[in-house]
Coordinates of N, CA and C in Angstrom, one line a residue:
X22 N 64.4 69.1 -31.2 CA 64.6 68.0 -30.4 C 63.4 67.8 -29.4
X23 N 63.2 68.9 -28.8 CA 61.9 69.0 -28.3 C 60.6 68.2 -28.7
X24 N 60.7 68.6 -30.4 CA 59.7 68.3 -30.4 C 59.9 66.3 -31.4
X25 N 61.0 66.2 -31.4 CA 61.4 64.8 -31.4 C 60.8 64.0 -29.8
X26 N 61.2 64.9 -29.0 CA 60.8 63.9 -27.4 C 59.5 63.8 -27.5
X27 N 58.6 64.8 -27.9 CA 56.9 64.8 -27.7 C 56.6 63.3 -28.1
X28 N 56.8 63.5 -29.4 CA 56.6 62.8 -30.4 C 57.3 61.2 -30.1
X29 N 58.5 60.9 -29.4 CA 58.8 59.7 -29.2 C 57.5 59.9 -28.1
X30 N 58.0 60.4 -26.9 CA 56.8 60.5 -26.0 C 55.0 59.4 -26.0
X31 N 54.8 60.7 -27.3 CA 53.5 60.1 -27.7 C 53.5 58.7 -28.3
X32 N 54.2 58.3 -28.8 CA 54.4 57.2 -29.6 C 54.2 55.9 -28.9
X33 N 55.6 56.1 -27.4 CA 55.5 55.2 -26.3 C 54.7 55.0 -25.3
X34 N 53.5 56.5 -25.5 CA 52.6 56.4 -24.9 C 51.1 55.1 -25.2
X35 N 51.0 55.5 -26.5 CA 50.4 54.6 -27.8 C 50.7 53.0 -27.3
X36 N 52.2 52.6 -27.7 CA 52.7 51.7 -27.5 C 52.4 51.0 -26.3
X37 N 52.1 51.7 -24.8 CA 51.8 51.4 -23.7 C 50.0 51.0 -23.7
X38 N 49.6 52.1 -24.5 CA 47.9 51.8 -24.7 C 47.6 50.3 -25.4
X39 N 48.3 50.5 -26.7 CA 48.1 48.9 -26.8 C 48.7 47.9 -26.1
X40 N 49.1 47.8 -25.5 CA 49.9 46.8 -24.5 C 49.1 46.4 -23.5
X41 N 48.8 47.5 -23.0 CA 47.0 47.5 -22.0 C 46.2 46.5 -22.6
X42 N 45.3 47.3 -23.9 CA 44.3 46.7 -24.4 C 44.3 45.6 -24.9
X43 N 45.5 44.8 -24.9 CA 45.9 43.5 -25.4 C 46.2 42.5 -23.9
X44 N 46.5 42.8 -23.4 CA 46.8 42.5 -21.9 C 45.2 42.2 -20.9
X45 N 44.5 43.8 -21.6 CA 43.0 43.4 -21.2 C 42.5 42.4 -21.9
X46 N 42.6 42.1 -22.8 CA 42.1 41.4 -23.9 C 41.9 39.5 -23.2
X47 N 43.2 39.8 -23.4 CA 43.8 39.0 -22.7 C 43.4 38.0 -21.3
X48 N 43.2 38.9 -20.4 CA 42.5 39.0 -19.0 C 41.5 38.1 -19.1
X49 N 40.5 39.4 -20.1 CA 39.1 38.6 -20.5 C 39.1 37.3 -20.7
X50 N 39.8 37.0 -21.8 CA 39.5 35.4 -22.2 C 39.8 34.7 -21.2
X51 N 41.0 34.8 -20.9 CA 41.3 33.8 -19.6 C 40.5 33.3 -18.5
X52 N 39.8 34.6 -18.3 CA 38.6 34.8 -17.2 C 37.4 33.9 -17.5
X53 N 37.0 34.4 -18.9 CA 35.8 33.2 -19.3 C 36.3 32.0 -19.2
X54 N 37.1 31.6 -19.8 CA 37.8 30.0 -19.9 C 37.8 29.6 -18.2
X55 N 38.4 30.6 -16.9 CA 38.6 30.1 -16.1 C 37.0 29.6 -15.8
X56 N 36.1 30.8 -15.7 CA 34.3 30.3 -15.9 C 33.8 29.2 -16.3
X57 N 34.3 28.9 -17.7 CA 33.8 27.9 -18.2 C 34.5 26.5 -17.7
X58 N 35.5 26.2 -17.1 CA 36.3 25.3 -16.5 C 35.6 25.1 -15.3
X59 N 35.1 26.2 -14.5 CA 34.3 26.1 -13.2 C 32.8 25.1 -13.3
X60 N 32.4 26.0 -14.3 CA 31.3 25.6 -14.5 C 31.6 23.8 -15.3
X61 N 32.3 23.8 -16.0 CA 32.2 22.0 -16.1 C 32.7 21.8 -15.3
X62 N 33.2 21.9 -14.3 CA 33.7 21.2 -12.8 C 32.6 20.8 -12.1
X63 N 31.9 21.6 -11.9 CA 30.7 21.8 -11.1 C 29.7 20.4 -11.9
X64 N 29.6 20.7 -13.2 CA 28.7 19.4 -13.6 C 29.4 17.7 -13.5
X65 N 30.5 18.5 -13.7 CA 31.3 16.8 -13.6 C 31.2 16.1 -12.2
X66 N 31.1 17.0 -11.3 CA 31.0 16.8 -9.8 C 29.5 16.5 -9.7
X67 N 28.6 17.1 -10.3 CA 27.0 16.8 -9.8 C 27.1 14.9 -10.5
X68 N 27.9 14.8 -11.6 CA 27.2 13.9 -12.4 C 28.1 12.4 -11.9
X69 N 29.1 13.0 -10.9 CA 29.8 12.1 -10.2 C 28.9 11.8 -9.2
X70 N 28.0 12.8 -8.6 CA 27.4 12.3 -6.8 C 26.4 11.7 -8.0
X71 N 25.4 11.8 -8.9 CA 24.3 11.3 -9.4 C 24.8 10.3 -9.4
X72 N 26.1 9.4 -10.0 CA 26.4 8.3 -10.7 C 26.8 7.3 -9.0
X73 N 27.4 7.9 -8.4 CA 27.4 7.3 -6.7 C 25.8 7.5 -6.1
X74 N 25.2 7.9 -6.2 CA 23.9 7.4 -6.2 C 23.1 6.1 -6.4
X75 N 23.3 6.6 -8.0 CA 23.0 5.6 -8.5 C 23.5 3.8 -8.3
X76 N 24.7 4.0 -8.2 CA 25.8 3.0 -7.9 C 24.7 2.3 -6.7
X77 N 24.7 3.2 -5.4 CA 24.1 2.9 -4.5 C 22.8 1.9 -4.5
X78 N 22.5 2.5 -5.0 CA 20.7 2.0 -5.2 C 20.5 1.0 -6.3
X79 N 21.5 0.6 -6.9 CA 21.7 -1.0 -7.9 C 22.3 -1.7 -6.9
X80 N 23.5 -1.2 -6.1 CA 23.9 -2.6 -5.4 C 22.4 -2.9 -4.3
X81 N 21.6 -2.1 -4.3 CA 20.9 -2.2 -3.1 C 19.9 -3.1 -4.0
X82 N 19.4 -3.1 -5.1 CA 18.6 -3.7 -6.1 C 19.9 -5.2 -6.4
X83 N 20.4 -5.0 -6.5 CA 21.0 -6.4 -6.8 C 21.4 -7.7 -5.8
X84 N 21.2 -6.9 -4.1 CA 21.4 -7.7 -3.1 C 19.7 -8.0 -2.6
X85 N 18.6 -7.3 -3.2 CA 17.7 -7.7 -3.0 C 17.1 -8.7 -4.2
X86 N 17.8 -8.7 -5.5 CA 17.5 -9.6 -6.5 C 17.6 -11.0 -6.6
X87 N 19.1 -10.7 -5.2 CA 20.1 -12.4 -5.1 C 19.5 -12.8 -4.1
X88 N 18.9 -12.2 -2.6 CA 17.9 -12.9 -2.0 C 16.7 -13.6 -2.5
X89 N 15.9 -12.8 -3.6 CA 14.7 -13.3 -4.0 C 15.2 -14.5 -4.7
X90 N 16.2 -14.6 -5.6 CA 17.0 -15.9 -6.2 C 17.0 -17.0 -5.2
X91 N 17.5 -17.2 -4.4 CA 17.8 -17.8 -3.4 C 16.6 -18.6 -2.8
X92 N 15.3 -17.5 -2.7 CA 14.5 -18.3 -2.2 C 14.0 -18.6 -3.2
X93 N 13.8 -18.1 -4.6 CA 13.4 -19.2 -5.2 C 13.7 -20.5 -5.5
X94 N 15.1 -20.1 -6.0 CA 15.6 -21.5 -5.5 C 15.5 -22.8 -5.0
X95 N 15.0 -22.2 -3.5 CA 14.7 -22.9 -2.5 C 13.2 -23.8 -2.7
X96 N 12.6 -22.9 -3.1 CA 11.4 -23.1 -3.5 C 11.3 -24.5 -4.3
X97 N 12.3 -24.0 -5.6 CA 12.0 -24.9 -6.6 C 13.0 -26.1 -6.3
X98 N 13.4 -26.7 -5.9 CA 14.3 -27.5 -5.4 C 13.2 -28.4 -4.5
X99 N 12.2 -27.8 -3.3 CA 11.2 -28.4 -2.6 C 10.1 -28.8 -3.4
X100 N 9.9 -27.6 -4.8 CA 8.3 -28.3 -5.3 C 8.7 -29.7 -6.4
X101 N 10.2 -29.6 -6.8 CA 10.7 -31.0 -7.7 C 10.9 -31.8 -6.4
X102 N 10.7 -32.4 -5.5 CA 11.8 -33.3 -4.6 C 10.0 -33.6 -4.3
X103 N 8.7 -32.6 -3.9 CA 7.2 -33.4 -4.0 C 6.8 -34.0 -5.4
X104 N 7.3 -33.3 -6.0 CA 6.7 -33.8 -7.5 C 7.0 -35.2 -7.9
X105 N 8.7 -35.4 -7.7 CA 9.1 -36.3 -7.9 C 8.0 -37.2 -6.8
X106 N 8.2 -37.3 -5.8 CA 7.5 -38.2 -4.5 C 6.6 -38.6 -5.0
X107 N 5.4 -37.3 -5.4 CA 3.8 -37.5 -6.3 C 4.3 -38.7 -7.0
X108 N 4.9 -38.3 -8.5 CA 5.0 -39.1 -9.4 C 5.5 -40.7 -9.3
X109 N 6.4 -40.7 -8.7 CA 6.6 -42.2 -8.0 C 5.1 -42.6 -7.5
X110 N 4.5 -42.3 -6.8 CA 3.1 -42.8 -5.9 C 2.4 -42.5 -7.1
X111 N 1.8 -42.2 -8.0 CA 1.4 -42.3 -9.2 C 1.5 -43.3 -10.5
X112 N 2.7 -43.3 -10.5 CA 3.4 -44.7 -11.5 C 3.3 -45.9 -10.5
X113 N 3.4 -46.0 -9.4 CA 3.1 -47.1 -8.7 C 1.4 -47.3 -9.0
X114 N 0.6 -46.6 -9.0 CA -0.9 -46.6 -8.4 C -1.3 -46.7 -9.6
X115 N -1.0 -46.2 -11.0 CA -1.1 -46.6 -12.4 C -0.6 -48.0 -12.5
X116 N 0.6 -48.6 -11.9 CA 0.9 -50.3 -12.6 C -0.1 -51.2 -12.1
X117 N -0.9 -50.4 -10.5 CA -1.9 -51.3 -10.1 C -2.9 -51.6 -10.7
X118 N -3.5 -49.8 -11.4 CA -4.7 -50.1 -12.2 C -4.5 -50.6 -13.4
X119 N -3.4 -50.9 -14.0 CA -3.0 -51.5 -15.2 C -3.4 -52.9 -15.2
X120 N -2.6 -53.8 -14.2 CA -2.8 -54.9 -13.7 C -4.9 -55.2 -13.6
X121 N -5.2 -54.2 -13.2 CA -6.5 -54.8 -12.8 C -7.6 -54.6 -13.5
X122 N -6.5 -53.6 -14.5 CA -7.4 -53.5 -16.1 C -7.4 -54.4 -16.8
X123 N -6.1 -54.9 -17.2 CA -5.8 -56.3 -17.5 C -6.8 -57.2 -17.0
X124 N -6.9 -58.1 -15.8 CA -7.7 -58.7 -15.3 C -9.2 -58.4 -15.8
X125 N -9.7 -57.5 -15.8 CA -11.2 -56.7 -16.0 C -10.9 -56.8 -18.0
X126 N -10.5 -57.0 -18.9 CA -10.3 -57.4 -20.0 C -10.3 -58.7 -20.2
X127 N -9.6 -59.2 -19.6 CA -9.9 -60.9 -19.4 C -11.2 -61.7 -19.1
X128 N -11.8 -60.7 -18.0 CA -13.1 -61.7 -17.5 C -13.9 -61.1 -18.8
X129 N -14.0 -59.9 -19.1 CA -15.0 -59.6 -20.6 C -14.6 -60.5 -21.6
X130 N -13.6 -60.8 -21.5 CA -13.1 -61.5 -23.0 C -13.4 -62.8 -22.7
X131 N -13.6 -63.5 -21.9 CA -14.0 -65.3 -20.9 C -16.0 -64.9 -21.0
X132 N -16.2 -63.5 -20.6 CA -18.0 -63.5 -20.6 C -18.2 -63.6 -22.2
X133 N -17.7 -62.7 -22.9 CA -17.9 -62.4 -24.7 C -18.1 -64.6 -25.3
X134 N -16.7 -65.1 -24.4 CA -16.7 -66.5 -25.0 C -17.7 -67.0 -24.3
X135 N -18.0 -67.3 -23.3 CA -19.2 -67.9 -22.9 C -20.7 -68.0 -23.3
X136 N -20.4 -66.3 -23.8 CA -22.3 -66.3 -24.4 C -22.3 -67.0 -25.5
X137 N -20.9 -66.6 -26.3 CA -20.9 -67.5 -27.7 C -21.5 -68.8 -27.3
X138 N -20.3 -69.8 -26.8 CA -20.5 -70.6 -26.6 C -21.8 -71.6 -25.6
X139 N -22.5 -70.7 -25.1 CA -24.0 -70.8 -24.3 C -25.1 -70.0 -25.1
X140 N -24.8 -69.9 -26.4 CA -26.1 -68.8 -26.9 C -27.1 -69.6 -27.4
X141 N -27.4 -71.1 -26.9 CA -28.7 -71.7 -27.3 C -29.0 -72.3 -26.1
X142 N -30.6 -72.2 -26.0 CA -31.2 -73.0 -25.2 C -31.4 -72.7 -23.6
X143 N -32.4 -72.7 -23.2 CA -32.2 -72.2 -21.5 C -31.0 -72.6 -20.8
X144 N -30.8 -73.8 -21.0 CA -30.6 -74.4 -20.1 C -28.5 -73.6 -20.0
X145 N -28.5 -73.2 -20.9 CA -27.0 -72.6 -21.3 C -26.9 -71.1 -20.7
X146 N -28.8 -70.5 -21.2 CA -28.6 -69.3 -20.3 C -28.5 -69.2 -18.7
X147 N -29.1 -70.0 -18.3 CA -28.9 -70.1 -16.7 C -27.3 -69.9 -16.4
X148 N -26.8 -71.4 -16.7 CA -25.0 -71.3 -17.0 C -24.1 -69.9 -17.5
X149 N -24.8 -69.5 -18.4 CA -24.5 -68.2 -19.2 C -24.5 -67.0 -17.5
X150 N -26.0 -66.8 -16.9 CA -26.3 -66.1 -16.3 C -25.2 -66.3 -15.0
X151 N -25.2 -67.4 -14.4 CA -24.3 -67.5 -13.4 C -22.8 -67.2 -13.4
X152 N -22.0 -67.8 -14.6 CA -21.3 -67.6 -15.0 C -21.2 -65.3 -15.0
X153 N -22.2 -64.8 -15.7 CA -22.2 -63.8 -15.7 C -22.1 -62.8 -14.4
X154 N -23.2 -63.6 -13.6 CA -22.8 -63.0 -12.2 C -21.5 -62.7 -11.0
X155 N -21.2 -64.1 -11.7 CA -20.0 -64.3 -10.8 C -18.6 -63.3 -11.5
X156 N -18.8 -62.9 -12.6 CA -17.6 -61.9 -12.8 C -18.5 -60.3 -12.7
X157 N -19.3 -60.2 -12.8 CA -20.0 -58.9 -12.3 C -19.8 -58.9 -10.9
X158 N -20.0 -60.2 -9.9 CA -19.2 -59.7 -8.7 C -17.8 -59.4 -8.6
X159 N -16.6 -60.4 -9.5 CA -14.7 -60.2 -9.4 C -15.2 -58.4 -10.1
X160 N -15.7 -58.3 -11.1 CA -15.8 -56.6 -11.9 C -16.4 -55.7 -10.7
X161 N -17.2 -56.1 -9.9 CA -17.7 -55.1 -8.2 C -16.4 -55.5 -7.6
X162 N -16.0 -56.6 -6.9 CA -14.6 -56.8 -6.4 C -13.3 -55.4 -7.0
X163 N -13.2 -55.6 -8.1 CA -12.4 -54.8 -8.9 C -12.4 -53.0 -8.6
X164 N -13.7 -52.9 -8.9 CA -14.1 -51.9 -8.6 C -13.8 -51.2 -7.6
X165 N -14.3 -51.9 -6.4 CA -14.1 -51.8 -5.2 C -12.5 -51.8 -5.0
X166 N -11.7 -52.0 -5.2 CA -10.4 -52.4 -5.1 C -9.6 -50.8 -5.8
X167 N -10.2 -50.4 -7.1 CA -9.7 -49.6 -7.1 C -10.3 -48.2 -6.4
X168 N -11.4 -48.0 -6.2 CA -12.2 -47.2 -5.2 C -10.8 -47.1 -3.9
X169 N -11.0 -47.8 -3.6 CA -10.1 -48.2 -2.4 C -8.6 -47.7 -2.7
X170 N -7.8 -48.3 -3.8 CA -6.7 -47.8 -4.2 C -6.9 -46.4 -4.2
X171 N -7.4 -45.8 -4.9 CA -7.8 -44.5 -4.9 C -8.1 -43.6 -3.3
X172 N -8.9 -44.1 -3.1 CA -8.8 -43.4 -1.5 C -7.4 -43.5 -0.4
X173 N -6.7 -44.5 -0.9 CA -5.6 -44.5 -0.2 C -4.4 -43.5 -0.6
X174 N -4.4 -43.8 -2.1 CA -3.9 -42.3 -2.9 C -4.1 -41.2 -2.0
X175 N -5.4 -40.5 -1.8 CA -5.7 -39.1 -1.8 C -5.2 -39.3 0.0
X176 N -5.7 -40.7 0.6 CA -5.0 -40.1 1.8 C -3.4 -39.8 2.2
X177 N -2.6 -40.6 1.2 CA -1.0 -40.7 1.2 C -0.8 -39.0 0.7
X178 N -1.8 -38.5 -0.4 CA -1.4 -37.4 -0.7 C -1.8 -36.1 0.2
X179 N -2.8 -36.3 1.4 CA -3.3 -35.5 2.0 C -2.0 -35.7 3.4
X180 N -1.6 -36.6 3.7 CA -0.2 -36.9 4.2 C 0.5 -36.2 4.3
X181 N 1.2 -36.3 3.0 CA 2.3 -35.6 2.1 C 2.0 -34.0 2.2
X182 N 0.9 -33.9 1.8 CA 0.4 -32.4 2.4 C 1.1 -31.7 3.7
X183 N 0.2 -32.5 4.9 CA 0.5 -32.0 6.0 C 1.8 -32.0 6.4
X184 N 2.5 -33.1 6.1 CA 3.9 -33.2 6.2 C 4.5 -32.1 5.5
X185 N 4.6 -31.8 4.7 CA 5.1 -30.7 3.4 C 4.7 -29.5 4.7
X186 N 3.3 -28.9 5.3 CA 3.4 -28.1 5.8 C 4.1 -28.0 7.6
X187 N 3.9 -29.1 7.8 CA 5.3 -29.1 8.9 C 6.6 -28.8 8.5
X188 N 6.8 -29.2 7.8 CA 8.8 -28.6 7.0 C 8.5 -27.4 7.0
X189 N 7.5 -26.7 6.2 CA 7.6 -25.4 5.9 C 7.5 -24.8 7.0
X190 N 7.1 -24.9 8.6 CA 6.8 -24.1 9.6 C 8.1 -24.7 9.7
X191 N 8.6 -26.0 10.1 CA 10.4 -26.0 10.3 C 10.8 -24.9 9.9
X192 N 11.0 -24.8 8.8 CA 11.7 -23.9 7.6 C 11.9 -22.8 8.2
X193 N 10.3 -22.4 8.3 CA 10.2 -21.0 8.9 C 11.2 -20.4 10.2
X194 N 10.5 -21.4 11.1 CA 11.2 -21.2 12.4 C 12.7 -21.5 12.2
X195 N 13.3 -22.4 11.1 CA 15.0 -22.2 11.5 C 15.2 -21.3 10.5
X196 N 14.2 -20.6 10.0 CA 14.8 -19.1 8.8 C 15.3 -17.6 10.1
X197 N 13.8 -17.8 11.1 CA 14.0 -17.0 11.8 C 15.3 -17.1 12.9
X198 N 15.5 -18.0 13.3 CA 16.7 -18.4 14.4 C 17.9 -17.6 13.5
X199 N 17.7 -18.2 12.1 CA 19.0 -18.1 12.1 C 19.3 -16.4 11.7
X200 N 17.9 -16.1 11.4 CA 18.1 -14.5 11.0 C 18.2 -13.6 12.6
X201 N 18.1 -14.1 13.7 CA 18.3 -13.5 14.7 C 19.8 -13.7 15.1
X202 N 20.4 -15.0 14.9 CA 21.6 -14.9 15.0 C 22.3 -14.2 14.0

């Protein structure tokens, strides 16, 4: 019987050994897993403040994107509203020279019939000649007329210039007012 108890004894002792070593076993894994749980916490958290970072510094990029929008905008709304202006003062200043091309076509086309019709004899060239003079001065007249048209142009547009840069100091000055308020 004695040696029945050893023997249960040892047996339950055994039984307790593996129980341990399965239990350590056990411990172990748990322990790495809890590790490895740590450690992807830790990156999920770094890649959370990267990503709020980042967040940060786009909205900061996108409120600086919608400003520059803005004034372009601005911009281009002011250079169509001169262009347009130009172009009217242009189409006007074209129907003038049109008109006075016209005219300057006609007296060539009245000198071309004249010579025909004067191409013998002095007495036709003289006629011829005066006749010739007198639209070489309406063609100086002309000339002169557009000379003239022309310089009134460049001063309406030197105008338009300085006016264009008074707005823009407006501009300025109510950009700043209103950025102090």
């Amino acid at each position: 019987m004695k040696r029945l108890l050893t023997t249960l004894l040892v047996l339950i002792s055994l039984g307790l050994c593996v129980v341990s070593i399965v239990q350590w076993q056990r411990e172990a894994r748990l322990r790495g897993h809890i590790v490895d749980l740590v450690k992807r916490l830790e990156a999920e958290n770094a890649l959370r403040v990267e990503a709020e970072r980042k967040v940060r510094e786009y909205e900061k990029e996108i409120e600086r994107l919608t400003e520059l929008r803005a004034e372009v905008e601005a911009k281009l709304v002011e250079v169509t509203r001169e262009y347009n202006d130009l172009s009217n003062d242009s189409v006007a200043r074209g129907i003038t020279i049109a008109v006075y091309m016209r005219e300057l076509m006609q007296l060539q086309t009245g000198l071309q019939a004249t010579q025909l019709a004067f191409g013998k004899g002095t007495e036709a060239i003289k006629e011829h000649n005066a006749t010739v003079s007198g639209q070489n001065s309406a063609i100086e007249k002309q000339n002169e007329l557009l000379k003239q048209l022309a310089r009134e142009r460049d001063a309406a547009i030197e105008k338009l210039n300085a006016r264009t840069r008074e707005f823009n100091e407006v501009v300025e000055k109510y950009n700043k007012l209103s950025k102090e308020r």
